[in-house]
CSV table of C-alpha atoms and ligand atoms in Angstrom, one decimal:
chain,number,residue,atom,x,y,z
F,249,MET,CA,-6.0,-25.2,-28.1
F,250,ASN,CA,-2.4,-25.2,-27.0
F,251,ASP,CA,-0.6,-28.5,-26.3
F,252,LEU,CA,1.6,-28.9,-23.3
F,253,ALA,CA,5.3,-28.9,-23.9
F,254,PRO,CA,7.3,-32.1,-23.5
F,255,ALA,CA,8.3,-32.7,-19.9
F,256,PRO,CA,11.2,-30.5,-19.0
F,257,HIS,CA,14.3,-31.6,-17.0
F,258,ARG,CA,12.5,-30.6,-13.8
F,259,LYS,CA,8.8,-30.0,-13.0
F,260,ALA,CA,7.6,-26.5,-12.7
F,261,ARG,CA,6.3,-25.6,-9.3
F,262,ILE,CA,3.0,-23.8,-9.0
F,263,ALA,CA,1.1,-22.4,-6.0
F,264,THR,CA,-2.4,-21.0,-5.7
F,265,ALA,CA,-4.3,-19.0,-3.1
F,266,SER,CA,-7.9,-17.8,-2.6
F,267,LEU,CA,-8.1,-14.4,-1.0
F,268,ALA,CA,-11.4,-12.4,-1.0
F,269,GLY,CA,-13.1,-14.7,-3.6
F,270,CYS,CA,-15.8,-17.4,-3.7
F,271,PHE,CA,-13.5,-20.3,-4.7
F,272,GLY,CA,-15.3,-20.3,-8.1
F,273,CYS,CA,-11.9,-19.6,-9.7
F,274,HIS,CA,-10.4,-22.6,-8.0
F,275,MET,CA,-13.3,-24.7,-9.2
F,276,ALA,CA,-12.6,-23.4,-12.7
F,277,ILE,CA,-9.0,-24.8,-12.4
F,278,LEU,CA,-10.6,-28.2,-11.9
F,279,ASP,CA,-12.6,-27.5,-15.1
F,280,ILE,CA,-9.4,-28.3,-16.9
F,281,ASP,CA,-10.8,-31.8,-16.5
F,282,GLU,CA,-8.8,-34.7,-18.0
F,283,ARG,CA,-6.0,-32.4,-19.2
F,284,LEU,CA,-5.1,-32.0,-15.5
F,285,ILE,CA,-3.4,-35.4,-15.9
F,286,ASP,CA,-1.1,-34.0,-18.6
F,287,LEU,CA,-0.6,-30.9,-16.5
F,288,MET,CA,0.4,-32.8,-13.4
F,289,LYS,CA,3.2,-34.5,-15.4
F,290,LEU,CA,4.7,-31.0,-15.9
F,291,VAL,CA,4.0,-29.3,-12.6
F,292,ASP,CA,4.2,-29.9,-8.9
F,293,VAL,CA,1.6,-28.1,-6.8
F,294,ASP,CA,3.1,-26.4,-3.7
F,295,ARG,CA,1.2,-24.2,-1.4
F,296,SER,CA,-2.5,-24.4,-2.4
F,297,PRO,CA,-6.0,-25.2,-1.2
F,298,LEU,CA,-5.7,-28.0,-3.7
F,299,THR,CA,-2.9,-29.6,-1.6
F,300,ASP,CA,-4.0,-28.1,1.7
F,301,LYS,CA,-0.4,-26.9,2.2
F,302,LYS,CA,-0.5,-23.6,4.1
F,303,ARG,CA,3.2,-22.6,3.6
F,304,PHE,CA,5.6,-22.7,0.7
F,305,THR,CA,8.0,-25.6,0.8
F,306,ASP,CA,10.1,-24.3,-2.1
F,307,ARG,CA,10.3,-21.3,-4.5
F,308,CYS,CA,7.6,-21.5,-7.2
F,309,ASP,CA,7.6,-20.7,-10.9
F,310,ILE,CA,4.0,-19.6,-11.1
F,311,GLY,CA,1.6,-18.3,-8.4
F,312,ILE,CA,-2.1,-18.1,-9.1
F,313,ILE,CA,-4.2,-15.7,-7.0
F,314,GLU,CA,-8.0,-15.8,-6.7
F,315,GLY,CA,-9.7,-12.9,-5.1
F,316,GLY,CA,-8.7,-9.4,-4.0
F,317,CYS,CA,-7.6,-8.1,-0.6
F,318,CYS,CA,-10.3,-7.4,1.9
F,319,ASN,CA,-8.4,-8.0,5.1
F,320,GLU,CA,-4.8,-7.9,6.6
F,321,GLU,CA,-4.4,-11.7,6.1
F,322,ASN,CA,-5.1,-11.3,2.4
F,323,VAL,CA,-2.4,-8.7,2.1
F,324,HIS,CA,0.1,-10.9,4.0
F,325,VAL,CA,-0.6,-13.9,1.8
F,326,LEU,CA,-0.3,-11.9,-1.4
F,327,HIS,CA,3.0,-10.4,-0.3
F,328,ASP,CA,4.2,-14.0,0.5
F,329,PHE,CA,3.2,-15.1,-3.0
F,330,ARG,CA,5.0,-12.2,-4.6
F,331,ARG,CA,8.2,-13.0,-2.6
F,332,ASN,CA,8.0,-16.8,-3.4
F,333,CYS,CA,6.8,-16.9,-7.0
F,334,ASP,CA,8.6,-15.9,-10.2
F,335,VAL,CA,5.4,-15.2,-12.1
F,336,LEU,CA,2.3,-14.0,-10.4
F,337,ILE,CA,-1.1,-14.4,-12.1
F,338,ALA,CA,-4.4,-12.6,-11.0
F,339,LEU,CA,-7.1,-15.2,-11.8
F,340,GLY,CA,-10.6,-13.8,-12.3
F,341,GLN,CA,-12.4,-10.5,-11.8
F,342,CYS,CA,-12.1,-10.5,-8.0
F,343,ALA,CA,-8.3,-10.6,-8.2
F,344,ILE,CA,-8.2,-8.2,-11.1
F,345,MET,CA,-10.8,-5.6,-10.0
F,346,GLY,CA,-12.0,-6.6,-6.6
F,347,GLY,CA,-15.2,-8.2,-8.0
F,348,LEU,CA,-18.3,-8.7,-5.8
F,349,PRO,CA,-16.5,-8.1,-2.5
F,350,ALA,CA,-15.5,-4.7,-3.7
F,351,MET,CA,-19.2,-3.7,-3.9
F,352,ARG,CA,-18.7,-2.4,-0.3
F,353,ASN,CA,-16.3,0.2,-1.7
F,354,ALA,CA,-19.3,2.0,-3.1
F,355,ILE,CA,-20.7,2.9,0.3
F,356,MET,CA,-19.0,6.3,0.4
F,357,HIS,CA,-21.9,8.4,1.6
F,358,SER,CA,-21.2,7.5,5.2
F,359,ASP,CA,-18.6,8.9,7.6
F,360,ALA,CA,-17.8,5.3,8.6
F,361,PRO,CA,-18.5,3.2,5.5
F,362,LEU,CA,-17.0,0.0,6.9
F,363,ARG,CA,-18.9,0.3,10.1
F,364,GLU,CA,-22.1,0.9,8.2
F,365,CYS,CA,-21.5,-2.1,6.0
F,366,LEU,CA,-20.8,-4.4,9.0
F,367,ASP,CA,-23.9,-3.1,10.9
F,368,GLU,CA,-26.1,-3.9,8.0
F,369,ALA,CA,-24.5,-7.3,7.4
F,370,TYR,CA,-24.8,-8.4,11.1
F,371,ILE,CA,-27.3,-6.2,12.9
F,372,THR,CA,-29.7,-4.0,11.0
F,373,GLY,CA,-30.1,-5.8,7.7
F,374,LYS,CA,-33.7,-6.8,6.8
F,375,TYR,CA,-32.9,-10.6,6.8
F,376,ILE,CA,-30.5,-10.7,9.7
F,377,ARG,CA,-31.3,-13.1,12.5
F,378,ASN,CA,-28.3,-12.4,14.7
F,379,THR,CA,-29.5,-12.7,18.3
F,380,THR,CA,-26.2,-11.4,19.7
F,381,HIS,CA,-26.8,-8.0,18.0
F,382,GLN,CA,-23.0,-7.7,17.6
F,383,VAL,CA,-20.5,-7.6,14.8
F,384,PRO,CA,-18.1,-10.6,15.3
F,385,ASN,CA,-15.0,-9.3,16.9
F,386,ASP,CA,-13.0,-12.3,17.9
F,387,PRO,CA,-9.3,-11.4,18.1
F,388,ALA,CA,-8.5,-14.4,15.8
F,389,LEU,CA,-10.4,-12.7,13.0
F,390,PRO,CA,-8.2,-10.8,10.5
F,391,LEU,CA,-8.7,-7.1,10.6
F,392,LEU,CA,-10.8,-5.8,7.6
F,393,LEU,CA,-9.3,-3.2,5.3
F,394,ASP,CA,-11.0,0.1,4.7
F,395,GLU,CA,-11.7,-1.0,1.1
F,396,VAL,CA,-11.3,-4.1,-1.0
F,397,TYR,CA,-8.2,-3.8,-3.2
F,398,PRO,CA,-7.4,-5.5,-6.5
F,399,CYS,CA,-4.2,-7.5,-6.3
F,400,ALA,CA,-2.3,-5.1,-8.6
F,401,GLN,CA,-2.9,-2.3,-6.1
F,402,VAL,CA,-1.0,-4.3,-3.5
F,403,VAL,CA,1.8,-6.1,-5.4
F,404,GLU,CA,3.1,-6.3,-8.9
F,405,ILE,CA,1.1,-8.7,-11.0
F,406,ASP,CA,2.6,-10.2,-14.1
F,407,PHE,CA,-0.5,-11.6,-15.9
F,408,GLN,CA,-4.3,-11.3,-15.5
F,409,ILE,CA,-6.7,-14.0,-16.6
F,410,PRO,CA,-10.1,-12.4,-16.9
F,411,GLY,CA,-13.6,-13.9,-16.3
F,412,CYS,CA,-15.9,-14.8,-13.5
F,413,ALA,CA,-14.9,-17.4,-13.4
F,414,PRO,CA,-12.4,-17.8,-16.2
F,415,SER,CA,-13.0,-20.9,-18.2
F,416,GLY,CA,-11.0,-24.1,-17.7
F,417,ASP,CA,-9.9,-23.7,-21.3
F,418,ILE,CA,-8.4,-20.3,-20.8
F,419,ILE,CA,-6.6,-21.3,-17.6
F,420,PHE,CA,-5.2,-24.4,-19.3
F,421,ASP,CA,-4.2,-22.4,-22.4
F,422,THR,CA,-2.4,-19.8,-20.3
F,423,LEU,CA,-0.5,-22.3,-18.2
F,424,ALA,CA,0.4,-24.4,-21.2
F,425,LYS,CA,1.8,-21.3,-23.0
F,426,LEU,CA,3.6,-20.1,-19.9
F,427,LEU,CA,5.2,-23.5,-19.4
F,428,ASN,CA,6.2,-23.4,-23.1
F,429,GLY,CA,7.6,-19.9,-22.7
F,430,LYS,CA,5.1,-18.8,-25.5
F,431,PHE,CA,2.5,-16.8,-23.7
F,432,ARG,CA,1.9,-13.6,-25.6
F,433,GLY,CA,-1.6,-12.7,-24.3
F,434,PHE,CA,-5.1,-14.0,-25.1
F,435,GLU,CA,-6.9,-14.5,-28.3
F,436,PRO,CA,-10.0,-12.4,-28.2
F,437,GLU,CA,-12.3,-15.4,-28.7
F,438,MET,CA,-10.8,-16.9,-25.5
F,439,ILE,CA,-12.1,-14.1,-23.3
F,440,LYS,CA,-15.7,-14.6,-22.2
F,441,PHE,CA,-17.6,-13.4,-19.1
F,442,ASP,CA,-20.6,-15.8,-19.1
Z,937,SF4,FE1,-15.8,-16.2,-7.6
Z,937,SF4,FE2,-16.1,-14.8,-9.9
Z,937,SF4,FE3,-14.6,-13.8,-8.0
Z,937,SF4,FE4,-13.7,-16.0,-9.3
Z,937,SF4,S1,-14.0,-13.9,-10.1
Z,937,SF4,S2,-13.6,-15.7,-7.0
Z,937,SF4,S3,-15.7,-17.0,-9.7
Z,937,SF4,S4,-16.8,-14.2,-7.9
């Protein structure tokens, strides 16, 4: 396991976001456990669900993205992270490949796959108990994209941390090496999908 570097002259700033994910990757960040105390001596957390900050307050050194893009808001947030972060990390399979939300991409036999998917989810599905018999269409809801896109298909991604969810160990190891300027990729034994 990699040790964290001595505190630099200024703390690094990191930001995180959850797009089309299940928050499991953010829970995995908390799996860093007691090492979070050492990490917090080296970094300040800017925009993140962990701080409940919805906007950047400063430029960040590292941005961590959970989830792919399934709607227009996800795309907007991802572009905002690319603009405001020097290094952008796709954390977990949803960010890297679309993950579970991208299963809807497979519905290609229909002329209107997104409509078919929404109908089944809200109206025709076997276990649906939606008494309105309507797909939610409040104007405040972000527009869905035709497909779910991995982050790298929307913006340039610098690093990917695989796993569903990645382990706290691999997240800590990657951040520690990045903060040390020593990240050269993952050791094979670090990459697990269970
Ligand atoms: Fe959840 Fe797994 Fe996707 Fe992370 S990669 S957001 S844990 S489904």
